[in-house]
Amino acid sequence: VIDAQGWIDVTVPIRAGMVSYPRNPPIEVSQVESLARGGHATVSKISLGVHTGTHVDAPAHFIPGGSGVDRIPLDALMGRARVLGVPDVRRIDAAVLRTLEISSGDRILLKTLNSPRAWDSPGFFEGYAHVTPEGAQYLADRRIRTFGIDYLSVGVTGENSDTHRALLAANICVLEGLNLTPVVPGEYELLALPLLLAGADGAPTRVLLRPITRG
Ligand SMILES: [Zn+2]
């Protein structure tokens, strides 16, 4: 996962049958033509929801009339980011977040118990760490730029829309489905490139981190 320039790939590979959030479409990959079957070329077809694996949420996901992924400013997706470790907390509320010294303009990625526990689970991992609506409102009040978490939703069933709405209404770019297993908390350069799906409420995203070494 670490290449020669020090980039760490925190993207979850998209493959047929991979885990998805409840009530999201299954991920299917098939070959409509293949060299092995005597075709001219190998051509695959994919079927998936836009909230598959590592992805970004756009305001349109929970805000009526909200903008799509193609309108997310690039500066929310690239630049200095802080990976903060909260390994022992399942419900991340304002009290937990207050201990992390989060400031205006920050790009914050939370490494929780989900990395690697949730990703190692064969099915959907119900006990995933998530942010409460009150915690999300705290982040909105801090005016952070970007918020990322290491499983398929930032919120939990029953309060999922409140958590999302607090972040998205504050124009915080939400990254979900990061696999932060290989990443130690610290300062990183973030590169997150969502597929440019016109007007969509989310998009699968390649996310890379590179440690910033102070010298
Ligand atoms: Zn999402």
mmCIF file of C-alpha atoms and ligand atoms in Angstrom:
data_model
loop_
_atom_site.group_PDB
_atom_site.id
_atom_site.type_symbol
_atom_site.label_atom_id
_atom_site.label_comp_id
_atom_site.label_asym_id
_atom_site.label_seq_id
_atom_site.Cartn_x
_atom_site.Cartn_y
_atom_site.Cartn_z
ATOM 1 C CA VAL A 1 0.000 0.000 0.000
ATOM 2 C CA ILE A 2 3.016 2.333 0.229
ATOM 3 C CA ASP A 3 4.639 3.378 -3.034
ATOM 4 C CA ALA A 4 8.065 4.798 -3.787
ATOM 5 C CA GLN A 5 7.029 8.406 -3.190
ATOM 6 C CA GLY A 6 5.658 7.521 0.238
ATOM 7 C CA TRP A 7 1.979 7.660 -0.698
ATOM 8 C CA ILE A 8 -0.227 5.342 1.368
ATOM 9 C CA ASP A 9 -3.338 4.052 -0.400
ATOM 10 C CA VAL A 10 -6.278 4.146 2.030
ATOM 11 C CA THR A 11 -8.831 3.160 -0.612
ATOM 12 C CA VAL A 12 -10.888 -0.024 -0.295
ATOM 13 C CA PRO A 13 -10.695 -2.037 -3.534
ATOM 14 C CA ILE A 14 -14.010 -2.299 -5.392
ATOM 15 C CA ARG A 15 -14.875 -5.890 -6.125
ATOM 16 C CA ALA A 16 -17.956 -8.020 -6.721
ATOM 17 C CA GLY A 17 -19.789 -8.942 -3.544
ATOM 18 C CA MET A 18 -17.914 -6.500 -1.324
ATOM 19 C CA VAL A 19 -19.670 -5.133 1.748
ATOM 20 C CA SER A 20 -21.995 -2.170 1.265
ATOM 21 C CA TYR A 21 -24.135 -0.042 3.583
ATOM 22 C CA PRO A 22 -27.587 -1.559 4.281
ATOM 23 C CA ARG A 23 -30.190 -0.824 1.572
ATOM 24 C CA ASN A 24 -27.490 0.234 -0.897
ATOM 25 C CA PRO A 25 -27.221 -1.746 -4.126
ATOM 26 C CA PRO A 26 -24.971 -4.807 -4.280
ATOM 27 C CA ILE A 27 -21.648 -4.428 -6.075
ATOM 28 C CA GLU A 28 -21.528 -6.471 -9.265
ATOM 29 C CA VAL A 29 -18.711 -6.889 -11.759
ATOM 30 C CA SER A 30 -19.118 -8.925 -14.910
ATOM 31 C CA GLN A 31 -17.460 -9.290 -18.278
ATOM 32 C CA VAL A 32 -19.656 -8.510 -21.263
ATOM 33 C CA GLU A 33 -16.880 -9.715 -23.560
ATOM 34 C CA SER A 34 -13.687 -11.554 -22.739
ATOM 35 C CA LEU A 35 -10.526 -12.705 -24.492
ATOM 36 C CA ALA A 36 -10.734 -15.988 -22.577
ATOM 37 C CA ARG A 37 -14.118 -16.666 -24.198
ATOM 38 C CA GLY A 38 -12.841 -15.774 -27.670
ATOM 39 C CA GLY A 39 -13.863 -12.112 -27.687
ATOM 40 C CA HIS A 40 -12.019 -9.260 -29.406
ATOM 41 C CA ALA A 41 -11.179 -7.717 -26.031
ATOM 42 C CA THR A 42 -12.003 -8.030 -22.380
ATOM 43 C CA VAL A 43 -14.681 -5.521 -21.401
ATOM 44 C CA SER A 44 -16.130 -5.414 -17.882
ATOM 45 C CA LYS A 45 -19.339 -3.950 -16.624
ATOM 46 C CA ILE A 46 -19.809 -2.681 -13.080
ATOM 47 C CA SER A 47 -22.983 -2.056 -11.141
ATOM 48 C CA LEU A 48 -22.749 -0.226 -7.844
ATOM 49 C CA GLY A 49 -24.149 2.550 -5.710
ATOM 50 C CA VAL A 50 -22.287 5.848 -5.551
ATOM 51 C CA HIS A 51 -21.696 5.234 -1.804
ATOM 52 C CA THR A 52 -19.638 2.132 -2.509
ATOM 53 C CA GLY A 53 -16.390 1.483 -0.636
ATOM 54 C CA THR A 54 -14.221 4.560 -0.211
ATOM 55 C CA HIS A 55 -16.348 7.500 -1.360
ATOM 56 C CA VAL A 56 -17.294 11.110 -0.917
ATOM 57 C CA ASP A 57 -20.756 12.389 0.093
ATOM 58 C CA ALA A 58 -22.083 15.511 -1.608
ATOM 59 C CA PRO A 59 -24.621 17.904 -0.028
ATOM 60 C CA ALA A 60 -27.270 16.426 -2.395
ATOM 61 C CA HIS A 61 -27.099 13.188 -0.357
ATOM 62 C CA PHE A 62 -29.144 14.682 2.498
ATOM 63 C CA ILE A 63 -29.876 18.337 1.665
ATOM 64 C CA PRO A 64 -32.857 19.019 -0.662
ATOM 65 C CA GLY A 65 -31.498 20.921 -3.666
ATOM 66 C CA GLY A 66 -27.928 20.424 -2.416
ATOM 67 C CA SER A 67 -25.027 20.387 -4.858
ATOM 68 C CA GLY A 68 -23.485 17.268 -6.360
ATOM 69 C CA VAL A 69 -20.033 15.756 -6.107
ATOM 70 C CA ASP A 70 -18.906 17.633 -9.200
ATOM 71 C CA ARG A 71 -19.247 20.881 -7.217
ATOM 72 C CA ILE A 72 -17.050 19.884 -4.265
ATOM 73 C CA PRO A 73 -14.155 22.380 -4.226
ATOM 74 C CA LEU A 74 -10.819 20.729 -4.955
ATOM 75 C CA ASP A 75 -9.241 22.349 -1.907
ATOM 76 C CA ALA A 76 -11.480 20.189 0.291
ATOM 77 C CA LEU A 77 -10.056 17.103 -1.408
ATOM 78 C CA MET A 78 -6.365 17.998 -1.442
ATOM 79 C CA GLY A 79 -3.926 19.501 1.001
ATOM 80 C CA ARG A 80 -2.744 19.110 4.563
ATOM 81 C CA ALA A 81 -4.848 16.748 6.680
ATOM 82 C CA ARG A 82 -4.663 15.451 10.221
ATOM 83 C CA VAL A 83 -5.257 11.789 11.012
ATOM 84 C CA LEU A 84 -6.522 11.660 14.600
ATOM 85 C CA GLY A 85 -6.724 8.415 16.558
ATOM 86 C CA VAL A 86 -9.803 7.566 18.653
ATOM 87 C CA PRO A 87 -9.247 3.816 18.991
ATOM 88 C CA ASP A 88 -11.534 3.046 21.943
ATOM 89 C CA VAL A 89 -14.718 5.031 21.280
ATOM 90 C CA ARG A 90 -17.760 3.689 19.448
ATOM 91 C CA ARG A 91 -19.931 6.817 19.810
ATOM 92 C CA ILE A 92 -17.887 9.874 18.960
ATOM 93 C CA ASP A 93 -19.602 12.894 20.472
ATOM 94 C CA ALA A 94 -18.634 16.500 21.068
ATOM 95 C CA ALA A 95 -16.883 15.646 24.351
ATOM 96 C CA VAL A 96 -14.567 13.236 22.517
ATOM 97 C CA LEU A 97 -13.973 15.642 19.633
ATOM 98 C CA ARG A 98 -13.241 18.536 22.007
ATOM 99 C CA THR A 99 -10.132 16.681 23.244
ATOM 100 C CA LEU A 100 -8.671 16.632 19.713
ATOM 101 C CA GLU A 101 -7.945 20.353 19.293
ATOM 102 C CA ILE A 102 -9.745 20.710 15.992
ATOM 103 C CA SER A 103 -9.573 24.149 14.349
ATOM 104 C CA SER A 104 -11.300 26.060 11.596
ATOM 105 C CA GLY A 105 -10.259 24.957 8.111
ATOM 106 C CA ASP A 106 -8.896 21.587 9.245
ATOM 107 C CA ARG A 107 -9.117 18.499 7.123
ATOM 108 C CA ILE A 108 -9.722 15.785 9.721
ATOM 109 C CA LEU A 109 -9.612 12.030 9.212
ATOM 110 C CA LEU A 110 -10.568 9.887 12.204
ATOM 111 C CA LYS A 111 -8.875 6.552 12.723
ATOM 112 C CA THR A 112 -11.245 4.550 14.922
ATOM 113 C CA LEU A 113 -11.748 0.971 16.036
ATOM 114 C CA ASN A 114 -13.121 0.376 12.510
ATOM 115 C CA SER A 115 -9.575 0.116 11.144
ATOM 116 C CA PRO A 116 -9.042 -2.789 10.939
ATOM 117 C CA ARG A 117 -11.896 -4.383 12.890
ATOM 118 C CA ALA A 118 -14.857 -3.391 10.712
ATOM 119 C CA TRP A 119 -12.980 -3.997 7.470
ATOM 120 C CA ASP A 120 -11.949 -7.482 8.648
ATOM 121 C CA SER A 121 -15.592 -8.397 9.253
ATOM 122 C CA PRO A 122 -16.991 -10.711 6.533
ATOM 123 C CA GLY A 123 -20.402 -8.988 6.462
ATOM 124 C CA PHE A 124 -21.589 -5.498 7.372
ATOM 125 C CA PHE A 125 -20.038 -4.587 10.741
ATOM 126 C CA GLU A 126 -22.873 -3.319 12.961
ATOM 127 C CA GLY A 127 -20.768 -2.085 15.873
ATOM 128 C CA TYR A 128 -18.875 0.508 13.859
ATOM 129 C CA ALA A 129 -17.570 3.724 15.367
ATOM 130 C CA HIS A 130 -19.550 6.772 14.217
ATOM 131 C CA VAL A 131 -20.183 10.423 14.983
ATOM 132 C CA THR A 132 -23.299 11.488 16.907
ATOM 133 C CA PRO A 133 -25.427 14.368 15.534
ATOM 134 C CA GLU A 134 -24.181 16.538 18.414
ATOM 135 C CA GLY A 135 -20.596 15.624 17.511
ATOM 136 C CA ALA A 136 -21.265 16.510 13.882
ATOM 137 C CA GLN A 137 -22.697 19.869 14.944
ATOM 138 C CA TYR A 138 -19.532 20.487 16.962
ATOM 139 C CA LEU A 139 -17.456 19.893 13.802
ATOM 140 C CA ALA A 140 -19.769 22.207 11.848
ATOM 141 C CA ASP A 141 -19.345 24.923 14.494
ATOM 142 C CA ARG A 142 -15.552 24.483 14.256
ATOM 143 C CA ARG A 143 -15.900 25.210 10.511
ATOM 144 C CA ILE A 144 -13.654 22.366 9.437
ATOM 145 C CA ARG A 145 -13.117 21.806 5.710
ATOM 146 C CA THR A 146 -13.191 18.037 5.391
ATOM 147 C CA PHE A 147 -14.153 15.142 7.628
ATOM 148 C CA GLY A 148 -13.258 11.530 6.928
ATOM 149 C CA ILE A 149 -14.050 8.313 8.768
ATOM 150 C CA ASP A 150 -12.927 4.729 8.373
ATOM 151 C CA TYR A 151 -16.161 2.869 7.667
ATOM 152 C CA LEU A 152 -19.150 3.122 5.350
ATOM 153 C CA SER A 153 -21.083 5.826 7.194
ATOM 154 C CA VAL A 154 -20.204 8.769 9.397
ATOM 155 C CA GLY A 155 -23.449 8.249 11.352
ATOM 156 C CA VAL A 156 -25.380 5.303 12.758
ATOM 157 C CA THR A 157 -28.883 3.981 12.027
ATOM 158 C CA GLY A 158 -31.548 6.164 13.639
ATOM 159 C CA GLU A 159 -29.426 9.310 13.656
ATOM 160 C CA ASN A 160 -27.613 8.868 10.357
ATOM 161 C CA SER A 161 -29.442 11.658 8.548
ATOM 162 C CA ASP A 162 -28.976 14.134 11.441
ATOM 163 C CA THR A 163 -25.229 13.457 11.538
ATOM 164 C CA HIS A 164 -24.919 13.795 7.756
ATOM 165 C CA ARG A 165 -27.116 16.888 7.577
ATOM 166 C CA ALA A 166 -25.098 18.746 10.222
ATOM 167 C CA LEU A 167 -21.873 18.178 8.275
ATOM 168 C CA LEU A 168 -23.204 18.652 4.738
ATOM 169 C CA ALA A 169 -25.224 21.779 5.597
ATOM 170 C CA ALA A 170 -21.957 23.311 6.841
ATOM 171 C CA ASN A 171 -20.321 22.488 3.488
ATOM 172 C CA ILE A 172 -17.953 20.035 5.118
ATOM 173 C CA CYS A 173 -16.679 17.522 2.591
ATOM 174 C CA VAL A 174 -17.457 14.046 3.941
ATOM 175 C CA LEU A 175 -15.174 11.119 3.116
ATOM 176 C CA GLU A 176 -16.408 7.680 4.101
ATOM 177 C CA GLY A 177 -15.068 4.176 3.773
ATOM 178 C CA LEU A 178 -11.416 4.998 4.360
ATOM 179 C CA ASN A 179 -9.245 2.083 5.410
ATOM 180 C CA LEU A 180 -6.797 3.709 7.807
ATOM 181 C CA THR A 181 -5.284 0.429 9.018
ATOM 182 C CA PRO A 182 -1.784 1.229 7.646
ATOM 183 C CA VAL A 183 -1.823 4.862 8.849
ATOM 184 C CA VAL A 184 -0.457 6.156 12.148
ATOM 185 C CA PRO A 185 -2.059 9.337 13.495
ATOM 186 C CA GLY A 186 -0.215 12.461 12.393
ATOM 187 C CA GLU A 187 0.006 15.088 9.662
ATOM 188 C CA TYR A 188 -0.454 14.054 6.048
ATOM 189 C CA GLU A 189 -0.857 15.405 2.584
ATOM 190 C CA LEU A 190 -4.306 14.308 1.371
ATOM 191 C CA LEU A 191 -5.241 13.463 -2.192
ATOM 192 C CA ALA A 192 -8.872 12.419 -2.717
ATOM 193 C CA LEU A 193 -10.218 12.200 -6.251
ATOM 194 C CA PRO A 194 -13.926 11.345 -6.600
ATOM 195 C CA LEU A 195 -15.211 10.181 -9.967
ATOM 196 C CA LEU A 196 -16.644 13.218 -11.710
ATOM 197 C CA LEU A 197 -20.277 12.076 -11.726
ATOM 198 C CA ALA A 198 -22.389 15.035 -12.823
ATOM 199 C CA GLY A 199 -24.805 16.101 -10.089
ATOM 200 C CA ALA A 200 -24.463 12.854 -8.118
ATOM 201 C CA ASP A 201 -25.008 12.600 -4.345
ATOM 202 C CA GLY A 202 -21.729 10.713 -3.918
ATOM 203 C CA ALA A 203 -18.892 9.098 -5.833
ATOM 204 C CA PRO A 204 -16.329 6.348 -5.359
ATOM 205 C CA THR A 205 -13.030 8.042 -4.553
ATOM 206 C CA ARG A 206 -9.350 7.131 -4.651
ATOM 207 C CA VAL A 207 -7.731 8.441 -1.474
ATOM 208 C CA LEU A 208 -4.000 8.677 -0.831
ATOM 209 C CA LEU A 209 -2.075 10.014 2.153
ATOM 210 C CA ARG A 210 1.592 10.983 2.359
ATOM 211 C CA PRO A 211 3.249 11.750 5.702
ATOM 212 C CA ILE A 212 4.414 15.313 6.181
ATOM 213 C CA THR A 213 7.831 15.219 7.798
ATOM 214 C CA ARG A 214 8.827 18.331 9.645
ATOM 215 C CA GLY A 215 12.435 19.118 9.027
HETATM 216 ZN ZN ZN B 1 -21.929 8.114 1.715
#
